[in-house]
Tab-separated table of C-alpha atoms in Angstrom:
chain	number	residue	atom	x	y	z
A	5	UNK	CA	2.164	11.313	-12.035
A	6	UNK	CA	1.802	9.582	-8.423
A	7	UNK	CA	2.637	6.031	-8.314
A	8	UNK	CA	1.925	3.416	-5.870
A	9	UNK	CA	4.262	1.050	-5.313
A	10	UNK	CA	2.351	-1.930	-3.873
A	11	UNK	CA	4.895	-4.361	-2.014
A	12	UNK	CA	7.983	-1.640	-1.961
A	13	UNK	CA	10.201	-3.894	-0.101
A	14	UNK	CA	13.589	-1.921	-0.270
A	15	UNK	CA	12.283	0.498	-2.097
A	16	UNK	CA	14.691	-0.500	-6.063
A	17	UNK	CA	11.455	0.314	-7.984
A	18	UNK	CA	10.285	3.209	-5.525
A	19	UNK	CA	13.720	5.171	-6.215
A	20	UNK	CA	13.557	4.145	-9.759
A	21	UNK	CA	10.301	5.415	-10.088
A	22	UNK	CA	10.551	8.949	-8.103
A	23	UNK	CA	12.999	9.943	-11.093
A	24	UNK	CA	9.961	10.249	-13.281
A	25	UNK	CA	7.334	11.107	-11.388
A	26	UNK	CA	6.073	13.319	-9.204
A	27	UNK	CA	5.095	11.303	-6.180
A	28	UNK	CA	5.712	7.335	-4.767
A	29	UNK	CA	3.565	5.765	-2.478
A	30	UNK	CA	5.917	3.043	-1.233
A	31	UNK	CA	3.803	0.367	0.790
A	32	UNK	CA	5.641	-2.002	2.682
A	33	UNK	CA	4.227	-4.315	5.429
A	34	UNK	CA	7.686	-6.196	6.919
A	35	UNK	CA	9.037	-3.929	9.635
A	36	UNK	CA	12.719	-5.086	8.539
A	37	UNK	CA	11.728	-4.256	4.509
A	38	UNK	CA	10.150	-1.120	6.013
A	39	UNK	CA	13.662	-0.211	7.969
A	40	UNK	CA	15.665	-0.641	4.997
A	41	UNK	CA	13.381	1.343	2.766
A	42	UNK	CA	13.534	4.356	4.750
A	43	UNK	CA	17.278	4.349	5.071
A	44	UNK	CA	17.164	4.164	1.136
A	45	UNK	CA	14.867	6.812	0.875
A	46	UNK	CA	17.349	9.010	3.042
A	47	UNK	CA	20.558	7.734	1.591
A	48	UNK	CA	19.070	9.492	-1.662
A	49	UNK	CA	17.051	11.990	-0.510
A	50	UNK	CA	13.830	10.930	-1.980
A	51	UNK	CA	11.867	13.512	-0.992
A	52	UNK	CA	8.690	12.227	-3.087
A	53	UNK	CA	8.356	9.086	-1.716
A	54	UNK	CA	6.019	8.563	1.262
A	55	UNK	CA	6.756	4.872	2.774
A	56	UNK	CA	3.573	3.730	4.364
A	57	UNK	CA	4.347	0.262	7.001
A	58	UNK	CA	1.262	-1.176	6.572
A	59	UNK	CA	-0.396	-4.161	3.914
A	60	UNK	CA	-2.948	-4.350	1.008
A	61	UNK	CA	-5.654	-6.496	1.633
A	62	UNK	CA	-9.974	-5.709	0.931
A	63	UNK	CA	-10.519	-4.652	4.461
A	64	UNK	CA	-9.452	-2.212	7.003
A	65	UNK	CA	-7.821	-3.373	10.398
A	66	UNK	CA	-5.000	-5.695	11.167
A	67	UNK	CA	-3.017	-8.332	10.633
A	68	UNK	CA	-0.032	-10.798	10.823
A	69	UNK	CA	2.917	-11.768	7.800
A	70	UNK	CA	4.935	-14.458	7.975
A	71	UNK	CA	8.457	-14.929	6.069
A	72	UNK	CA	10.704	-12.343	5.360
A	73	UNK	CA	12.483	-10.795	2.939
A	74	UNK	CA	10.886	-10.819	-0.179
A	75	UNK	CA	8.851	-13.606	0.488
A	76	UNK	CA	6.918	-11.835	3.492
A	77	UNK	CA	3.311	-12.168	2.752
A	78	UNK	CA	-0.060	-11.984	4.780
A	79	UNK	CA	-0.635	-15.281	6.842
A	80	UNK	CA	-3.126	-16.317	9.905
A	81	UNK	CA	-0.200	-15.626	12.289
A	82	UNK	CA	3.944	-14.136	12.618
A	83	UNK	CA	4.304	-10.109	13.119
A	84	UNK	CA	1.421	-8.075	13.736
A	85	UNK	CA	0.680	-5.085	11.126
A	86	UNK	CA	-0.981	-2.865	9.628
A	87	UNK	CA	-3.978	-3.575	6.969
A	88	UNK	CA	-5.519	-1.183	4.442
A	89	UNK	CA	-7.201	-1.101	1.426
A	90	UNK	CA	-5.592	1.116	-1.554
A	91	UNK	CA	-8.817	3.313	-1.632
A	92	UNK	CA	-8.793	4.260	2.519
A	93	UNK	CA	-4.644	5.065	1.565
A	94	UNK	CA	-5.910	7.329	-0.969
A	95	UNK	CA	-8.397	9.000	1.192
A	96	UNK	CA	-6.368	9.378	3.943
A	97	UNK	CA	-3.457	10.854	2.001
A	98	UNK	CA	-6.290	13.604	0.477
A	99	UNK	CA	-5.438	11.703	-2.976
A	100	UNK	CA	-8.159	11.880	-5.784
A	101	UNK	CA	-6.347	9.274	-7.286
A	102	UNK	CA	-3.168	7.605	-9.033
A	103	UNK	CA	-1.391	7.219	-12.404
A	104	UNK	CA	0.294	3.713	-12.097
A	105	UNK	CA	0.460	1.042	-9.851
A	106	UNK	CA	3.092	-1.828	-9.358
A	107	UNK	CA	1.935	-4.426	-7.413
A	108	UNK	CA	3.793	-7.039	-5.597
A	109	UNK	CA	2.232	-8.538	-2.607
A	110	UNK	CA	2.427	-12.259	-2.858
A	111	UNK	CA	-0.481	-13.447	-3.241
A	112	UNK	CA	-2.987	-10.921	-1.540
A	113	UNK	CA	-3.171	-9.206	-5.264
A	114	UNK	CA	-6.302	-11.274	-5.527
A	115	UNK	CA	-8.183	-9.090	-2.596
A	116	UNK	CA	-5.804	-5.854	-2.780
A	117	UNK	CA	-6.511	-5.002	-6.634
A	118	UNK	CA	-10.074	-4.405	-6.346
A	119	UNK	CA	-11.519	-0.666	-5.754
A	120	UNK	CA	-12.798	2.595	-6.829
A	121	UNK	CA	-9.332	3.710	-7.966
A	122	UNK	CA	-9.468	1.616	-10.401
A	123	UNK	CA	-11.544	3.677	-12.216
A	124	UNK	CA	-9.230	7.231	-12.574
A	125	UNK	CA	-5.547	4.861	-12.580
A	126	UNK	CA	-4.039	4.685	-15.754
A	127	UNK	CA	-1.728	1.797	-16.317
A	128	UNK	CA	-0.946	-1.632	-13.619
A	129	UNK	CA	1.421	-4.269	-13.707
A	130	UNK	CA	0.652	-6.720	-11.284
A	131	UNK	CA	2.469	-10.106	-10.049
A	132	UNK	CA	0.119	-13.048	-9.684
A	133	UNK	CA	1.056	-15.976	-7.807
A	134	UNK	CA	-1.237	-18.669	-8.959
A	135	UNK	CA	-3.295	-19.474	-11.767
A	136	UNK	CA	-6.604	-19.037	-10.110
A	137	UNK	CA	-4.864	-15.353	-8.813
A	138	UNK	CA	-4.244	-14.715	-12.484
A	139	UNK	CA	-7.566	-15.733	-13.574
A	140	UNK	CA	-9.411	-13.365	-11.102
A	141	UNK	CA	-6.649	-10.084	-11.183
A	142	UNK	CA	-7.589	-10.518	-14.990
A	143	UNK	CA	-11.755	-10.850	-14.677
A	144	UNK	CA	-11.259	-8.145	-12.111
A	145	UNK	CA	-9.240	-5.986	-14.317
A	146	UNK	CA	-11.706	-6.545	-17.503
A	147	UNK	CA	-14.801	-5.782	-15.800
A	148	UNK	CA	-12.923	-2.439	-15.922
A	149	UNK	CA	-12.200	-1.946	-19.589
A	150	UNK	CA	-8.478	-2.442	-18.907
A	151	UNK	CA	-6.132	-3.837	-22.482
A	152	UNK	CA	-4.430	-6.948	-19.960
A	153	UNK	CA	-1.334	-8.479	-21.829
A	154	UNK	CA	1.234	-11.320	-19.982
A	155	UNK	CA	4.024	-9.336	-19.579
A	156	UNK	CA	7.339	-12.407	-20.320
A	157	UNK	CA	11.049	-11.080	-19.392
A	158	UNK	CA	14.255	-12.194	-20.858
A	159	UNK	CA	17.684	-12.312	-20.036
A	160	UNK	CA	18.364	-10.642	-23.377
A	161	UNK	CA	16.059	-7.630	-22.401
A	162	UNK	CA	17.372	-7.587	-19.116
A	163	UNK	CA	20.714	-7.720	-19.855
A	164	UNK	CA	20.236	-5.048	-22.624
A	165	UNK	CA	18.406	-2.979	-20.317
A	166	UNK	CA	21.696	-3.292	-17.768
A	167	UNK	CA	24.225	-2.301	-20.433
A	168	UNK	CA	22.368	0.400	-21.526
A	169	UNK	CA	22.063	1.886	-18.455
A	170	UNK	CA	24.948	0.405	-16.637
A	171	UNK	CA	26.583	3.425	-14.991
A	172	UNK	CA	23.182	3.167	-12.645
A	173	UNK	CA	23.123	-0.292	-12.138
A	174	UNK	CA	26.216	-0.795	-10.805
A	175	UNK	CA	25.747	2.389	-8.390
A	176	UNK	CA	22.253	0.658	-7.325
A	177	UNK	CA	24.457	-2.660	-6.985
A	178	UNK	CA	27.632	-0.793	-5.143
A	179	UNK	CA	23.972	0.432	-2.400
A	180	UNK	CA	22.432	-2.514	-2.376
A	181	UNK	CA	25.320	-4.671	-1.553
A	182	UNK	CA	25.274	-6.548	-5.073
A	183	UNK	CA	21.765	-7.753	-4.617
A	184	UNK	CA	21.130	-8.756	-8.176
A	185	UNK	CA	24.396	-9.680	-9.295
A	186	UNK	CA	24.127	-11.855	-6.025
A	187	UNK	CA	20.793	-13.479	-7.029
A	188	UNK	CA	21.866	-14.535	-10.686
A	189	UNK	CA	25.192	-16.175	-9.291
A	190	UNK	CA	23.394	-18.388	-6.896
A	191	UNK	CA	20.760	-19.494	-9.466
A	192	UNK	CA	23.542	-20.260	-12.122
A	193	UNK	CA	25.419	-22.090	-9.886
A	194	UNK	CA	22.530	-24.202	-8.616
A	195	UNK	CA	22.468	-22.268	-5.414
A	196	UNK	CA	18.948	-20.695	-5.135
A	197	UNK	CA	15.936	-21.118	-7.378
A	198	UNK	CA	15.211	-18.304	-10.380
A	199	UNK	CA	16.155	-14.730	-9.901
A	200	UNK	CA	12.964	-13.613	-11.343
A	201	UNK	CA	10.387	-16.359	-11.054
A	202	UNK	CA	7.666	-14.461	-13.289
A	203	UNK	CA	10.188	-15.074	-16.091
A	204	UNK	CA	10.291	-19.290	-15.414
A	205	UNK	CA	7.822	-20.514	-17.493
A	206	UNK	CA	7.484	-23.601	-15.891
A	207	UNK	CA	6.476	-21.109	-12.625
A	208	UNK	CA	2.773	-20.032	-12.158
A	209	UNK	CA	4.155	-16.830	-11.015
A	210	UNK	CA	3.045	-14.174	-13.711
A	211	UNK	CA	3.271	-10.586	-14.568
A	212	UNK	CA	-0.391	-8.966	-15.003
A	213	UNK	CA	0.027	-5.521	-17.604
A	214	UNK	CA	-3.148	-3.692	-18.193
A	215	UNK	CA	-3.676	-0.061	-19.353
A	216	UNK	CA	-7.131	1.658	-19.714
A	217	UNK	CA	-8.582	2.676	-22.744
């Protein structure tokens, strides 16, 4: 399978990902994210994954983000990049297509997840960022016979998820400098807002799932 990971940031889900499949297309627009995810991908000699520095959007050309970190999103003016649409990536790669997609690109889902891929890709999970985003990922995704389901975490799942695999997690935590474990202490402790807003229900932040057929 080839997946695209859409807003690869450090490239977690990228690695995680290029132990199942055969190829990751790891699109990241911020120039710092983009540094880091390299050094990732050469700390563990990912040879599938192809980073790509540029953003999503619906047309072809440039652009500027603003914020950083994982917050970095498309804007009217900050640090000048790269824009593409996922079809022109796939054509310029020589792709006829791709299995999965993971999209998180805060906010420009709404003009990124449209296309003729969307005809041969299997399976999506997509993070909206409002409720009007959420309304038109899921008219967009309909109109192309996708199953769509809210996809809710939990602490439970995640923290059965961690145990049973836990020998991984804390190597991804020991590379990562304790990212996640860092994340959860500041939000219990009243320090930063939740780890994982598309599991606050009171957030408008939600995870999109749809599968074809």
């Amino acid at each position: 399978d080839t997946v695209l990971d859409a807003g690869a940031n450090v490239g977690i889900f990228s690695l995680l990902a290029s132990q199942k499949c055969s190829r990751v297309l790891a699109v990241e627009p911020d120039p710092l994210n983009y540094f880091y995810l390299v050094k990732n991908i050469e700390l563990n000699k990912a040879e599938n994954i192809i980073p790509i520095n540029s953003a999503l959007s619906d047309y072809i050309g440039s652009g500027f983000i603003s914020g950083r970190g994982l917050s970095a999103a498309l804007s009217q003016c900050g640090i000048p990049i790269t824009v593409t649409t996922i079809d022109k990536l796939l054509e310029d790669l020589k792709l006829g297509k791709i299995d999965v997609v993971k999209m998180d690109i805060e906010g420009s889902e709404v003009k990124a997840i449209n296309g003729r891929y969307l005809q041969t890709v299997r399976e999506l999970i997509v993070e909206s960022h409002s409720k009007s985003g959420y309304s038109v990922v899921c008219e967009i995704l309909g109109r192309e016979a996708f199953r769509i389901t809210e996809w809710s975490l939990s602490y439970f799942r995640v923290l059965k998820r961690i145990i049973e695999n836990l020998t991984d997690f804390v190597s991804s935590e020991l590379k990562t400098g304790f990212v996640a474990s860092k994340l959860l202490f500041n939000y219990i402790f009243g320090l930063s807002g939740h780890p994982v807003p598309a599991a606050n229900k009171e957030s408008e932040i939600k995870l999109i799932y749809a599968k074809h057929g």
